[in-house]
Coordinates of C-alpha atoms and ligand atoms in Angstrom, one line a residue:
X1 CA -21.3 20.6 20.8
X2 CA -22.6 22.8 17.4
X3 CA -24.3 25.9 18.9
X4 CA -26.7 27.8 16.9
X5 CA -27.7 32.0 17.3
X6 CA -29.8 33.9 15.2
X7 CA -29.5 37.2 17.2
X8 CA -26.1 36.4 18.8
X9 CA -25.5 40.4 20.3
X10 CA -29.3 39.9 21.8
X11 CA -28.8 36.5 23.1
X12 CA -25.5 37.3 24.5
X13 CA -26.1 40.5 25.8
X14 CA -24.4 41.7 29.1
X15 CA -27.3 41.8 32.0
X16 CA -26.9 45.0 32.7
X17 CA -27.5 46.3 28.9
X18 CA -30.7 43.7 29.4
X19 CA -31.7 45.6 32.5
X20 CA -31.4 48.9 30.4
X21 CA -33.1 47.8 27.8
X22 CA -35.8 46.2 29.5
X23 CA -36.4 49.6 31.3
X24 CA -37.2 51.3 28.3
X25 CA -39.2 48.2 26.5
X26 CA -41.6 48.9 29.6
X27 CA -41.2 52.5 29.4
X28 CA -43.1 52.2 25.4
X29 CA -45.1 49.2 26.9
X30 CA -46.4 51.2 29.7
X31 CA -47.0 53.8 27.0
X32 CA -49.4 51.3 24.8
X33 CA -50.9 50.3 28.2
X34 CA -52.2 53.7 29.3
X35 CA -54.2 53.8 26.1
X36 CA -56.1 51.0 27.0
X37 CA -59.6 51.6 28.6
X38 CA -58.5 48.8 31.2
X39 CA -55.0 50.0 32.0
X40 CA -56.1 53.4 32.4
X41 CA -58.0 52.8 35.1
X42 CA -56.4 50.2 37.2
X43 CA -52.9 52.1 37.0
X44 CA -54.4 55.0 37.8
X45 CA -55.8 53.5 41.0
X46 CA -51.7 52.9 41.6
X47 CA -51.5 56.6 41.1
X48 CA -49.1 55.5 37.6
X49 CA -50.5 58.3 34.9
X50 CA -47.5 58.2 33.2
X51 CA -44.8 56.3 32.0
X52 CA -43.2 58.7 33.5
X53 CA -44.1 57.6 36.8
X54 CA -42.2 54.5 36.9
X55 CA -39.0 55.6 36.8
X56 CA -36.7 51.9 37.0
X57 CA -36.7 48.5 36.8
X58 CA -37.4 48.3 40.6
X59 CA -40.9 50.4 40.4
X60 CA -42.5 47.2 38.1
X61 CA -43.5 46.6 42.0
X62 CA -45.9 49.1 41.7
X63 CA -48.1 48.0 39.2
X64 CA -50.5 45.8 39.9
X65 CA -51.0 42.6 38.7
X66 CA -53.2 41.5 36.1
X67 CA -54.8 37.8 36.4
X68 CA -56.7 36.0 33.9
X69 CA -60.2 37.1 35.3
X70 CA -59.3 40.9 34.0
X71 CA -58.2 39.2 31.0
X72 CA -62.0 37.7 30.3
X73 CA -63.7 41.3 31.7
X74 CA -62.0 42.9 29.5
X75 CA -63.6 41.0 26.6
X76 CA -64.1 42.3 24.1
X77 CA -62.1 45.1 23.4
X78 CA -61.0 46.6 27.4
X79 CA -57.4 45.3 26.2
X80 CA -56.9 47.1 23.1
X81 CA -54.5 50.0 22.7
X82 CA -55.1 51.0 19.3
X83 CA -57.5 52.0 16.6
X84 CA -59.2 48.2 15.2
X85 CA -57.9 49.1 11.8
X86 CA -54.3 48.5 12.8
X87 CA -55.0 44.9 14.4
X88 CA -54.1 42.1 11.4
X89 CA -55.1 38.7 13.8
X90 CA -56.6 38.3 16.8
X91 CA -55.8 35.2 18.9
X92 CA -57.7 33.5 21.7
X93 CA -56.7 31.2 25.1
X94 CA -57.6 27.6 24.9
X95 CA -59.9 27.4 27.5
X96 CA -63.0 25.6 26.2
X97 CA -64.9 26.8 29.0
X98 CA -66.4 30.3 29.6
X99 CA -65.0 33.8 28.5
X100 CA -61.4 33.5 26.1
X101 CA -59.0 36.0 26.5
X102 CA -58.3 37.9 23.6
X103 CA -55.0 39.0 22.3
X104 CA -54.8 41.8 19.8
X105 CA -51.6 41.9 17.6
X106 CA -50.3 44.7 15.1
X107 CA -47.9 43.4 12.2
X108 CA -45.5 44.5 14.6
X109 CA -46.8 42.6 16.8
X110 CA -46.4 39.4 14.3
X111 CA -43.4 40.7 13.6
X112 CA -41.7 40.4 16.4
X113 CA -43.4 37.3 17.7
X114 CA -42.2 35.0 14.5
X115 CA -38.6 36.7 15.3
X116 CA -38.7 35.2 19.0
X117 CA -39.9 31.9 17.4
X118 CA -36.9 32.3 15.1
X119 CA -34.2 32.2 17.4
X120 CA -36.5 29.7 19.7
X121 CA -35.5 27.5 17.3
X122 CA -32.7 28.0 15.9
X123 CA -31.3 27.8 19.3
X124 CA -32.0 24.2 19.1
X125 CA -30.1 23.9 16.0
X126 CA -32.5 23.5 13.3
X127 CA -31.8 25.3 10.2
X128 CA -33.4 25.9 6.9
X129 CA -32.3 22.2 6.0
X130 CA -34.9 21.1 7.8
X131 CA -38.3 19.6 6.9
X132 CA -40.6 21.0 9.7
X133 CA -44.4 19.5 10.1
X134 CA -46.4 21.7 11.9
X135 CA -48.5 19.3 13.9
X136 CA -50.1 22.0 16.7
X137 CA -53.8 22.7 15.7
X138 CA -53.8 25.7 13.1
X139 CA -56.7 28.6 14.2
X140 CA -57.1 30.6 17.4
X141 CA -54.7 28.2 19.2
X142 CA -51.2 29.6 19.0
X143 CA -49.1 27.2 18.5
X144 CA -50.2 26.0 14.9
X145 CA -49.6 29.8 12.8
X146 CA -47.1 31.0 16.0
X147 CA -44.4 28.1 15.0
X148 CA -45.7 28.1 11.4
X149 CA -44.5 31.6 11.1
X150 CA -41.3 31.8 13.0
X151 CA -40.5 28.8 11.5
X152 CA -40.7 30.2 7.8
X153 CA -38.7 33.2 8.7
X154 CA -36.1 30.9 9.0
X155 CA -36.1 29.4 5.5
X156 CA -37.1 26.2 6.5
X157 CA -39.8 23.7 4.2
X158 CA -42.7 24.3 6.6
X159 CA -45.8 21.3 6.8
X160 CA -48.7 22.7 8.0
X161 CA -50.3 19.6 8.5
X162 CA -52.3 21.2 11.8
X163 CA -53.1 18.5 14.9
X164 CA -54.9 14.9 14.3
X165 CA -55.1 12.6 11.5
X166 CA -52.1 10.3 12.7
X167 CA -52.1 7.9 9.4
X168 CA -51.6 10.9 7.3
X169 CA -49.0 12.6 9.6
X170 CA -47.0 9.4 9.4
X171 CA -47.6 9.3 5.9
X172 CA -46.7 12.7 5.0
X173 CA -43.8 12.2 7.6
X174 CA -42.1 9.2 5.4
X175 CA -43.0 11.0 2.1
X176 CA -41.5 14.6 2.7
X177 CA -38.8 13.3 4.8
X178 CA -39.6 15.3 7.8
X179 CA -36.5 16.2 10.4
X180 CA -38.7 18.0 12.7
X181 CA -42.4 18.0 14.4
X182 CA -44.0 20.2 16.7
X183 CA -46.6 18.5 18.9
X184 CA -47.3 18.1 22.7
X185 CA -46.2 15.0 24.5
X186 CA -49.1 12.9 24.7
X187 CA -49.3 12.9 21.0
X188 CA -45.7 12.2 20.1
X189 CA -46.7 8.4 22.2
X190 CA -49.9 8.8 20.8
X191 CA -48.2 8.8 17.0
X192 CA -45.5 6.0 18.1
X193 CA -49.0 3.9 19.2
X194 CA -49.7 3.8 15.8
X195 CA -46.7 3.5 13.9
X196 CA -47.0 -0.5 13.3
X197 CA -51.0 -0.4 13.1
X198 CA -51.0 1.7 10.3
X199 CA -48.2 0.2 8.6
X200 CA -44.9 2.5 9.4
X201 CA -42.1 1.1 10.9
X202 CA -39.6 3.4 13.0
X203 CA -36.9 3.4 9.5
X204 CA -39.2 4.7 7.5
X205 CA -39.1 8.0 9.2
X206 CA -36.0 10.8 8.8
X207 CA -36.9 12.2 12.4
X208 CA -34.3 14.1 14.6
X209 CA -35.9 16.5 16.8
X210 CA -39.0 17.6 18.1
X211 CA -40.3 20.6 19.7
X212 CA -42.7 19.5 22.6
X213 CA -45.0 21.8 24.6
X214 CA -48.4 23.4 25.3
X215 CA -48.8 21.3 28.4
X216 CA -46.7 19.9 31.6
X217 CA -44.5 16.8 31.0
X218 CA -41.7 15.1 33.2
X219 CA -38.1 14.4 32.3
X220 CA -38.6 11.1 32.2
X221 CA -42.0 11.5 29.2
X222 CA -38.8 13.3 27.3
X223 CA -36.4 10.7 27.5
X224 CA -38.9 8.1 27.2
X225 CA -40.1 10.2 23.4
X226 CA -36.3 10.7 22.9
X227 CA -35.5 6.8 23.4
X228 CA -39.1 5.5 21.8
X229 CA -38.2 7.5 18.4
X230 CA -34.1 8.1 18.9
X231 CA -34.5 12.0 19.0
X232 CA -33.8 14.9 20.8
X233 CA -37.0 16.8 22.4
X234 CA -36.9 20.3 23.4
X235 CA -39.1 21.7 25.8
X236 CA -41.1 24.6 24.9
X237 CA -43.0 27.2 26.9
X238 CA -45.8 29.8 26.2
X239 CA -49.0 31.0 26.6
X240 CA -51.6 33.0 24.3
X241 CA -51.5 35.6 26.6
X242 CA -47.7 36.3 26.1
X243 CA -48.3 36.1 22.3
X244 CA -48.2 32.0 22.4
X245 CA -44.6 29.6 21.6
X246 CA -41.4 32.1 21.7
X247 CA -41.2 32.8 25.4
X248 CA -39.1 29.9 26.7
X249 CA -37.1 27.5 24.6
X250 CA -34.5 25.3 25.3
X251 CA -31.2 25.4 23.2
X252 CA -28.9 21.9 22.7
X253 CA -28.5 21.7 25.5
X254 CA -31.6 21.0 27.0
X255 CA -30.9 22.0 30.4
X256 CA -34.1 24.2 31.3
X257 CA -35.9 26.7 28.9
X258 CA -34.1 30.4 28.3
X259 CA -36.6 33.1 28.7
X260 CA -36.7 35.9 26.5
X261 CA -35.9 38.1 28.6
X262 CA -35.3 41.4 26.2
X263 CA -39.4 40.8 25.5
X264 CA -40.5 39.4 29.0
X265 CA -39.7 40.7 32.2
X266 CA -40.1 37.5 34.5
X267 CA -40.9 37.6 38.6
X268 CA -41.3 34.5 40.5
X269 CA -43.5 35.0 43.2
X270 CA -45.1 33.2 46.4
X271 CA -49.0 32.9 45.2
X272 CA -50.2 33.0 48.3
X273 CA -47.9 36.5 49.9
X274 CA -47.5 37.8 46.6
X275 CA -43.6 39.0 47.2
X276 CA -41.0 37.5 45.3
X277 CA -39.3 33.9 46.1
X278 CA -36.2 33.8 47.4
X279 CA -33.7 33.5 44.2
X280 CA -34.0 30.1 42.5
X281 CA -36.8 29.0 44.7
X282 CA -40.0 27.8 42.5
X283 CA -43.1 30.1 42.7
X284 CA -45.6 31.4 40.6
X285 CA -44.3 32.8 36.9
X286 CA -45.4 36.9 36.5
X287 CA -44.9 37.8 33.0
X288 CA -45.0 41.5 31.8
X289 CA -44.8 41.9 27.8
X290 CA -42.0 44.4 26.1
X291 CA -42.8 44.2 23.2
X292 CA -46.0 44.2 22.3
X293 CA -48.4 47.3 20.9
X294 CA -52.1 46.1 20.7
X295 CA -52.7 44.3 23.5
X296 CA -49.6 45.3 26.0
X297 CA -49.8 42.7 29.4
X298 CA -48.5 44.0 32.6
X299 CA -47.1 41.5 35.6
X300 CA -49.4 39.1 34.4
X301 CA -50.1 35.8 36.9
X302 CA -49.9 33.0 34.6
X303 CA -50.5 30.8 37.6
X304 CA -47.8 28.3 36.3
X305 CA -45.0 27.5 38.7
X306 CA -41.2 26.6 38.0
X307 CA -37.9 28.1 38.8
X308 CA -35.4 30.2 37.2
X309 CA -31.9 28.3 37.3
X310 CA -29.4 30.4 39.0
X311 CA -26.3 29.0 36.9
X312 CA -25.8 29.6 33.6
X313 CA -25.8 27.7 30.2
X314 CA -23.0 26.1 28.1
X315 CA -24.4 28.1 25.3
X316 CA -23.7 31.2 26.8
X317 CA -26.9 32.9 26.4
X318 CA -27.5 35.2 29.2
X319 CA -31.0 35.3 29.0
X320 CA -32.1 32.9 32.2
X321 CA -33.4 29.7 32.5
X322 CA -37.1 28.2 33.4
X323 CA -37.3 24.8 34.6
X324 CA -40.4 22.4 33.9
X325 CA -43.2 23.9 34.5
X326 CA -44.5 21.7 37.6
X327 CA -47.9 22.1 38.3
X328 CA -50.1 25.2 38.2
X329 CA -51.6 27.0 41.5
X330 CA -54.8 26.5 39.8
X331 CA -54.8 22.6 39.0
X332 CA -53.5 21.9 42.6
X333 CA -55.6 18.7 43.7
X334 CA -56.5 18.6 47.9
X335 CA -56.8 14.9 48.4
X336 CA -57.6 14.4 52.3
X337 CA -56.2 17.5 52.9
X338 CA -52.4 16.6 51.2
X339 CA -52.3 19.0 47.9
X340 CA -51.4 17.1 44.8
X341 CA -49.9 17.8 41.3
X342 CA -51.0 15.7 38.4
X343 CA -47.4 16.2 37.2
X344 CA -46.1 14.4 40.5
X345 CA -47.9 11.3 39.6
X346 CA -46.9 11.2 36.1
X347 CA -43.0 11.6 37.3
X348 CA -44.1 9.1 39.5
X349 CA -45.4 6.2 36.9
X350 CA -42.9 7.3 34.2
X351 CA -40.7 6.0 35.7
X352 CA -41.8 2.7 36.5
X353 CA -40.3 0.7 32.6
X354 CA -43.7 -1.3 32.6
X355 CA -45.8 1.5 32.2
X356 CA -47.2 2.4 28.7
X357 CA -47.6 6.2 27.4
X358 CA -51.3 7.5 28.9
X359 CA -52.6 7.2 32.5
X360 CA -55.7 9.1 33.9
X361 CA -56.2 9.9 37.6
X362 CA -60.0 10.0 39.1
X363 CA -60.9 11.3 42.0
X364 CA -63.9 10.3 44.1
X365 CA -66.0 9.8 47.3
X366 CA -65.5 6.6 49.2
X367 CA -67.9 7.7 52.3
X368 CA -66.8 10.7 53.6
X369 CA -62.8 10.1 52.5
X370 CA -61.4 11.0 48.7
X371 CA -60.9 8.0 46.9
X372 CA -58.3 8.4 44.5
X373 CA -57.6 6.0 41.6
X374 CA -54.5 6.5 39.4
X375 CA -55.4 4.2 36.5
X376 CA -52.1 3.5 33.8
X377 CA -51.8 1.5 30.6
X378 CA -48.9 -0.6 30.7
X379 CA -47.5 -2.7 27.7
X380 CA -49.6 -5.6 26.4
X381 CA -47.4 -8.5 26.6
X382 CA -48.2 -8.1 30.2
X383 CA -51.6 -9.0 29.8
X384 CA -50.3 -12.4 28.8
X385 CA -48.4 -13.3 31.4
X386 CA -48.2 -14.5 34.8
X387 CA -51.5 -12.5 37.0
X388 CA -49.4 -12.9 39.8
X389 CA -46.7 -10.7 38.2
X390 CA -49.4 -7.9 37.6
X391 CA -50.4 -7.8 41.4
X392 CA -46.7 -7.6 41.7
X393 CA -46.4 -4.3 39.3
X394 CA -49.7 -2.8 41.4
X395 CA -48.2 -3.0 44.3
X396 CA -44.8 -1.6 43.0
X397 CA -46.6 1.4 41.2
X398 CA -48.8 1.8 44.7
X399 CA -45.9 2.1 46.7
X400 CA -44.0 4.6 44.7
X401 CA -46.7 7.1 44.9
X402 CA -47.6 6.4 48.1
X403 CA -43.8 7.7 48.4
X404 CA -44.3 10.6 46.4
X405 CA -47.6 12.2 47.4
X406 CA -48.1 10.6 50.7
X407 CA -51.3 9.5 50.3
X408 CA -52.7 6.3 49.7
X409 CA -53.9 5.8 46.1
X410 CA -55.9 3.0 44.4
X411 CA -54.0 1.7 41.1
X412 CA -55.8 0.4 38.2
X413 CA -53.8 -1.4 34.8
X414 CA -55.3 -1.0 31.6
X415 CA -54.3 -2.8 28.2
X416 CA -52.7 -0.1 25.5
X417 CA -55.4 1.9 23.9
X418 CA -58.2 1.6 26.7
X419 CA -58.2 5.1 27.9
X420 CA -59.2 8.3 26.1
X421 CA -56.6 9.6 23.8
X422 CA -56.3 13.3 23.5
X423 CA -55.0 14.7 20.5
X424 CA -54.7 18.3 21.7
X425 CA -54.7 19.0 25.5
X426 CA -54.3 16.2 27.5
X427 CA -57.1 16.2 30.5
X428 CA -56.0 13.8 32.9
X429 CA -57.8 14.5 36.1
X430 CA -61.6 13.0 36.3
X431 CA -62.9 14.5 39.5
X432 CA -66.2 12.9 40.2
X433 CA -66.1 14.5 43.9
X434 CA -69.1 16.1 44.6
X435 CA -68.8 19.6 45.9
X436 CA -68.2 20.9 49.6
Ligands
AMP501 P1 -52.5 28.8 26.3 O1 -52.9 29.8 26.8 O2 -54.0 28.2 25.7 O3 -51.6 28.0 25.2 O4 -52.2 27.7 27.2 C1 -50.9 28.1 28.3 C2 -50.6 27.1 29.2 O5 -50.2 26.1 28.8 C3 -49.3 27.4 30.5 O6 -50.1 29.1 31.2 C4 -49.0 26.0 30.9 O7 -50.2 26.3 32.2 C5 -48.7 25.5 29.6 N1 -48.3 25.3 28.5 C6 -47.4 25.7 28.0 N2 -46.2 25.1 27.9 C7 -46.0 23.9 28.5 C8 -44.2 23.7 29.1 N3 -43.6 22.8 27.9 N4 -44.8 22.3 29.8 C9 -45.8 22.9 31.1 N5 -47.0 23.4 30.6 C10 -47.2 24.4 29.4
ZN502 ZN1 -28.4 27.3 26.7

């Protein structure tokens, strides 16, 4: 397999030099953090008044965590380390409720972010010969502009279609021979489902690769997207608090996402005890920016659950690899006392070949008990077949779900295209239970 690097020296840096670099960058970051009203107070409460109070990477644990609520309380300038005159752009989180979290960028911040994205997409074998259509929303959401500038940096032709208007997306893909796209997993499925309706055939497209991220999806969904389009799909992880895309990205081996550890310190903690988990165990990701001036963020509780693989990658990058995000500490559903992650449900239903591309999870009450209903779209030909086949399929989905999530769900089968479609982030859980 051909392996591509953008900056081999950094991507293959030995671990000891990497740790030295991380410490140097942490001190640099603390310098900026101590200039923000928020960290000045917060760090003083932990006895940290100057970067010199952190003597080694081991001292990282002396730094208190930062949460999303902290960031919200800093709205608008509590986390700004420099004069607003030095800021060239802001981004916010994609949250649609409440106060957003704001990230300020200097030109240097944007340059560093752009480099990380350029490095990431090069790692999946994308070159300037490709044609890249960016189907993520442009604007405050980081998926649009983040990938845009990174891709331009490697000299590729970028088509900034942004999200939505599937017919137009497909027409442009055909006319300009798009070879790489960036989209959410649900949008990839949506696009496929519209191909024929809009008068296109798979042969009209020249697609080879897709960067797919921004929401959780299972390995089975990846395989499904790869099969239906006959392409390679690379997982991409990022969050606006840490710039956006370019935090962790898969290489050509597609075996977990390299976290760019020259730019972020990653910790994995037990969300309850807040202590580090054993090496290789699953826990909450905690991230520290190492190359950000305007809005440095220290030990950010991402609420994302994942693990770091212990083995090395055949690409010989030394930056460790992150598993898929298996859930969030805050999207966990408790159904009749049992914890359920929507990603577990997806994992099970996507293993069933008759299941189509869309599903919803509904929570309601039946008397005093919780009722969990999984609504799944199935391929249309099944609706025209034998009714007993449908009953059989329903029972199979139910049994497989019960085996995985322990509780007994209701299953509803739906025709393709009948469940809501989300062009940005899918909101697949409807919780109609009254709050206790
Ligand atoms: P935002 O700050 O709006 O970009 O949202 C970031 C959040 O999206 C992360 O904290 C994750 O929960 C989720 N996310 C981003 N990329 C992925 C991915 N590849 N897999 C699963 N979840 C993701
Ligand atoms: Zn690799």
